[in-house]
């Protein structure tokens, strides 16, 4: 690897780390935290973490991150997906501990707050997506069918999560929330445009140069 | 001007909440519809909150009116229970709850700590619970939302129907 390339890799990873860390840091300093107990604080931060993981997913799927090109990137994509499910479980579980009736209303789609319905839509799409990923080997779907389902679910997850986040008056700072949301949408759109929908993946993977 | 705007906003809120304003003509008031319970209104309700001078240290004002469905007559000595997520506690905390009675004009006012956003919106909860009031109207739960988290007052109006 040349010096210029490794410098580029360092810059990309540093920028990504900042993009993920700044919204968390802003949320962790929110004045609202003074009036929340630790469980409620954890619930909010888990939501911020989940939004950050949503930025990682398309970057990994598209092989855009230096050192995590296609094959390794896909494996990390699966792990980050598992992390997303875990973050969601903490988010919803801790909110339930904080106010069970509000969470029950949200899950039954009878909440007075529209943002919670978007959150529930995103949750079901994440769970469906995770289930399909786990069952992928057993399902034996054609690559194109599987990929169309996965991308469709991913777009639902991204859009409903962003709407969910934007409608909430919570611990996230407005600027960092808008910026992170915009990046999540942009990354998702880019990977959908870049990826061949009609399975040419294997050839693409094979064309990758061996790791330096 | 700001005062007038605020008064107008309050007026509009009252109109929106009860589908009729507090100064409708007697003719129109004949058909004053009862206020329906709002979605999520009863969340974290603790029945029978004590009558209190104010909830906690105060600094935020919850106000409203209670009138009778049909003729719109103001209802005095009606017990309204109030709770919210404030600077002093979560909705579920007993000390976040308190009750007050309407005056001769059917108006209630409750000083309480500043309401802060919780579950995505800064909102309050109010209850008229038939189980804890002898006036014999049907139970109604309200969940008004603040326009801005920096507002220091919130109002909600009840139009009650005989049980």
Short mmCIF file of N, CA, C and O in Angstrom, two decimals, chain A residues 32 35-37 40 95-103 105 109-115 167-170, chain B residues 39-44 85-92 116-123 125 143 148-149:
data_model
loop_
_atom_site.label_atom_id
_atom_site.label_comp_id
_atom_site.label_asym_id
_atom_site.label_seq_id
_atom_site.Cartn_x
_atom_site.Cartn_y
_atom_site.Cartn_z
N UNK A 32 -31.24 17.57 28.81
CA UNK A 32 -32.38 16.72 29.22
C UNK A 32 -31.93 15.58 30.14
O UNK A 32 -32.72 15.06 30.93
N UNK A 35 -32.59 15.33 33.92
CA UNK A 35 -33.91 14.99 34.47
C UNK A 35 -34.35 13.60 34.04
O UNK A 35 -35.54 13.29 33.99
N UNK A 36 -33.36 12.77 33.70
CA UNK A 36 -33.70 11.39 33.33
C UNK A 36 -32.91 10.43 34.20
O UNK A 36 -31.76 10.73 34.56
N UNK A 37 -33.48 9.27 34.49
CA UNK A 37 -32.73 8.28 35.25
C UNK A 37 -31.85 7.48 34.27
O UNK A 37 -32.00 7.59 33.06
N UNK A 40 -33.44 5.50 31.33
CA UNK A 40 -33.97 6.33 30.25
C UNK A 40 -32.83 6.91 29.41
O UNK A 40 -32.91 6.97 28.17
N UNK A 95 -36.82 1.89 27.19
CA UNK A 95 -37.99 2.78 27.13
C UNK A 95 -39.17 2.12 27.82
O UNK A 95 -39.96 2.77 28.51
N UNK A 96 -39.29 0.80 27.65
CA UNK A 96 -40.40 0.08 28.28
C UNK A 96 -40.27 0.16 29.81
O UNK A 96 -41.27 0.37 30.51
N UNK A 97 -39.03 0.02 30.30
CA UNK A 97 -38.83 0.13 31.75
C UNK A 97 -39.18 1.54 32.24
O UNK A 97 -39.68 1.72 33.34
N UNK A 98 -38.91 2.54 31.39
CA UNK A 98 -39.15 3.93 31.77
C UNK A 98 -40.64 4.24 31.81
O UNK A 98 -41.13 4.91 32.72
N UNK A 99 -41.36 3.80 30.79
CA UNK A 99 -42.80 4.07 30.73
C UNK A 99 -43.52 3.00 29.94
O UNK A 99 -43.74 3.14 28.74
N UNK A 100 -43.88 1.90 30.61
CA UNK A 100 -44.51 0.78 29.90
C UNK A 100 -45.73 1.17 29.04
O UNK A 100 -45.81 0.75 27.89
N UNK A 101 -46.64 2.00 29.56
CA UNK A 101 -47.82 2.27 28.73
C UNK A 101 -47.49 2.99 27.43
O UNK A 101 -48.12 2.73 26.40
N UNK A 102 -46.49 3.89 27.46
CA UNK A 102 -46.14 4.61 26.23
C UNK A 102 -45.56 3.66 25.19
O UNK A 102 -45.82 3.80 23.99
N UNK A 103 -44.76 2.68 25.65
CA UNK A 103 -44.16 1.73 24.71
C UNK A 103 -45.21 0.76 24.18
O UNK A 103 -45.22 0.43 22.98
N UNK A 105 -48.37 1.42 23.79
CA UNK A 105 -49.12 2.21 22.80
C UNK A 105 -48.38 2.27 21.47
O UNK A 105 -48.97 2.11 20.41
N UNK A 109 -49.29 0.64 17.73
CA UNK A 109 -49.59 1.70 16.76
C UNK A 109 -50.82 2.52 17.17
O UNK A 109 -51.60 2.94 16.32
N UNK A 110 -50.98 2.76 18.48
CA UNK A 110 -52.09 3.60 18.91
C UNK A 110 -51.56 4.78 19.73
O UNK A 110 -52.28 5.39 20.51
N UNK A 111 -50.27 5.08 19.53
CA UNK A 111 -49.66 6.18 20.25
C UNK A 111 -50.12 7.51 19.65
O UNK A 111 -50.40 7.60 18.47
N UNK A 112 -50.21 8.57 20.49
CA UNK A 112 -50.58 9.88 19.95
C UNK A 112 -49.44 10.52 19.17
O UNK A 112 -49.64 11.53 18.50
N UNK A 113 -48.23 9.96 19.25
CA UNK A 113 -47.07 10.58 18.63
C UNK A 113 -46.68 9.85 17.35
O UNK A 113 -46.32 8.68 17.39
N UNK A 114 -46.74 10.54 16.20
CA UNK A 114 -46.46 9.87 14.92
C UNK A 114 -45.05 9.27 14.86
O UNK A 114 -44.85 8.24 14.24
N UNK A 115 -44.06 9.91 15.54
CA UNK A 115 -42.70 9.39 15.42
C UNK A 115 -42.58 7.96 15.91
O UNK A 115 -41.77 7.18 15.40
N UNK A 167 -38.44 13.59 14.06
CA UNK A 167 -39.68 14.05 14.71
C UNK A 167 -39.56 14.10 16.23
O UNK A 167 -40.42 14.66 16.91
N UNK A 168 -38.47 13.52 16.77
CA UNK A 168 -38.35 13.44 18.22
C UNK A 168 -37.68 14.68 18.80
O UNK A 168 -36.66 15.14 18.28
N UNK A 169 -38.25 15.21 19.85
CA UNK A 169 -37.57 16.25 20.62
C UNK A 169 -36.87 15.52 21.76
O UNK A 169 -37.45 15.28 22.81
N UNK A 170 -35.63 15.13 21.51
CA UNK A 170 -34.92 14.30 22.48
C UNK A 170 -33.53 14.80 22.76
O UNK A 170 -33.26 16.00 22.64
N UNK B 39 -55.63 10.00 22.99
CA UNK B 39 -54.75 8.82 22.97
C UNK B 39 -53.60 9.02 23.95
O UNK B 39 -52.97 10.08 23.96
N UNK B 40 -53.32 8.00 24.71
CA UNK B 40 -52.18 8.07 25.63
C UNK B 40 -52.43 8.96 26.84
O UNK B 40 -51.54 9.14 27.67
N UNK B 41 -53.64 9.52 26.93
CA UNK B 41 -53.93 10.46 28.02
C UNK B 41 -53.77 9.85 29.40
O UNK B 41 -53.33 10.51 30.34
N UNK B 42 -54.12 8.56 29.52
CA UNK B 42 -54.12 7.92 30.84
C UNK B 42 -52.78 7.27 31.18
O UNK B 42 -52.64 6.65 32.24
N UNK B 43 -51.77 7.43 30.31
CA UNK B 43 -50.49 6.77 30.58
C UNK B 43 -49.83 7.28 31.86
O UNK B 43 -49.74 8.48 32.08
N UNK B 44 -49.38 6.34 32.66
CA UNK B 44 -48.73 6.63 33.95
C UNK B 44 -49.65 7.33 34.94
O UNK B 44 -49.19 8.01 35.86
N UNK B 85 -43.80 14.65 33.05
CA UNK B 85 -42.36 14.49 33.27
C UNK B 85 -41.81 15.91 33.42
O UNK B 85 -41.90 16.72 32.50
N UNK B 86 -41.27 16.22 34.59
CA UNK B 86 -40.80 17.58 34.87
C UNK B 86 -39.35 17.55 35.33
O UNK B 86 -38.73 16.48 35.43
N UNK B 87 -38.85 18.74 35.63
CA UNK B 87 -37.48 18.83 36.14
C UNK B 87 -37.35 18.14 37.49
O UNK B 87 -36.23 17.93 37.96
N UNK B 88 -38.48 17.78 38.10
CA UNK B 88 -38.39 17.15 39.42
C UNK B 88 -38.77 15.68 39.44
O UNK B 88 -38.77 15.05 40.50
N UNK B 89 -39.12 15.12 38.29
CA UNK B 89 -39.42 13.69 38.32
C UNK B 89 -40.06 13.15 37.06
O UNK B 89 -40.54 13.90 36.20
N UNK B 90 -40.03 11.82 36.94
CA UNK B 90 -40.67 11.13 35.83
C UNK B 90 -42.19 11.11 36.04
O UNK B 90 -42.68 11.32 37.14
N UNK B 91 -42.91 10.81 34.95
CA UNK B 91 -44.37 10.75 35.04
C UNK B 91 -44.83 9.73 36.08
O UNK B 91 -45.84 9.91 36.75
N UNK B 92 -44.08 8.63 36.19
CA UNK B 92 -44.52 7.55 37.07
C UNK B 92 -44.30 7.87 38.54
O UNK B 92 -44.83 7.19 39.42
N UNK B 116 -40.62 19.01 30.80
CA UNK B 116 -39.55 18.86 29.82
C UNK B 116 -39.90 17.71 28.87
O UNK B 116 -40.69 16.83 29.22
N UNK B 117 -39.31 17.72 27.68
CA UNK B 117 -39.66 16.68 26.70
C UNK B 117 -39.40 15.28 27.23
O UNK B 117 -38.34 15.01 27.80
N UNK B 118 -40.37 14.41 27.05
CA UNK B 118 -40.21 13.00 27.40
C UNK B 118 -40.97 12.20 26.37
O UNK B 118 -42.04 12.62 25.92
N UNK B 119 -40.40 11.08 25.96
CA UNK B 119 -41.00 10.28 24.90
C UNK B 119 -41.27 11.13 23.67
O UNK B 119 -42.31 11.03 23.03
N UNK B 120 -40.29 12.02 23.39
CA UNK B 120 -40.30 12.71 22.13
C UNK B 120 -41.04 14.03 22.07
O UNK B 120 -40.87 14.78 21.13
N UNK B 121 -41.86 14.33 23.07
CA UNK B 121 -42.62 15.57 23.06
C UNK B 121 -42.74 16.08 24.49
O UNK B 121 -42.90 15.30 25.41
N UNK B 122 -42.68 17.42 24.64
CA UNK B 122 -43.00 18.00 25.94
C UNK B 122 -44.52 18.03 26.05
O UNK B 122 -45.19 18.69 25.26
N UNK B 123 -45.05 17.28 27.00
CA UNK B 123 -46.51 17.17 27.11
C UNK B 123 -46.92 17.00 28.55
O UNK B 123 -46.12 16.58 29.39
N UNK B 125 -50.28 15.69 31.30
CA UNK B 125 -51.44 14.80 31.41
C UNK B 125 -52.44 15.40 32.39
O UNK B 125 -52.04 15.92 33.44
N UNK B 143 -54.05 14.83 27.06
CA UNK B 143 -52.59 14.80 26.91
C UNK B 143 -52.16 15.95 26.00
O UNK B 143 -51.73 15.73 24.86
N UNK B 148 -43.62 24.52 22.27
CA UNK B 148 -42.17 24.61 22.38
C UNK B 148 -41.79 24.10 23.77
O UNK B 148 -42.51 24.34 24.74
N UNK B 149 -40.63 23.42 23.83
CA UNK B 149 -40.19 22.87 25.11
C UNK B 149 -39.86 23.99 26.09
O UNK B 149 -39.75 23.76 27.30
#
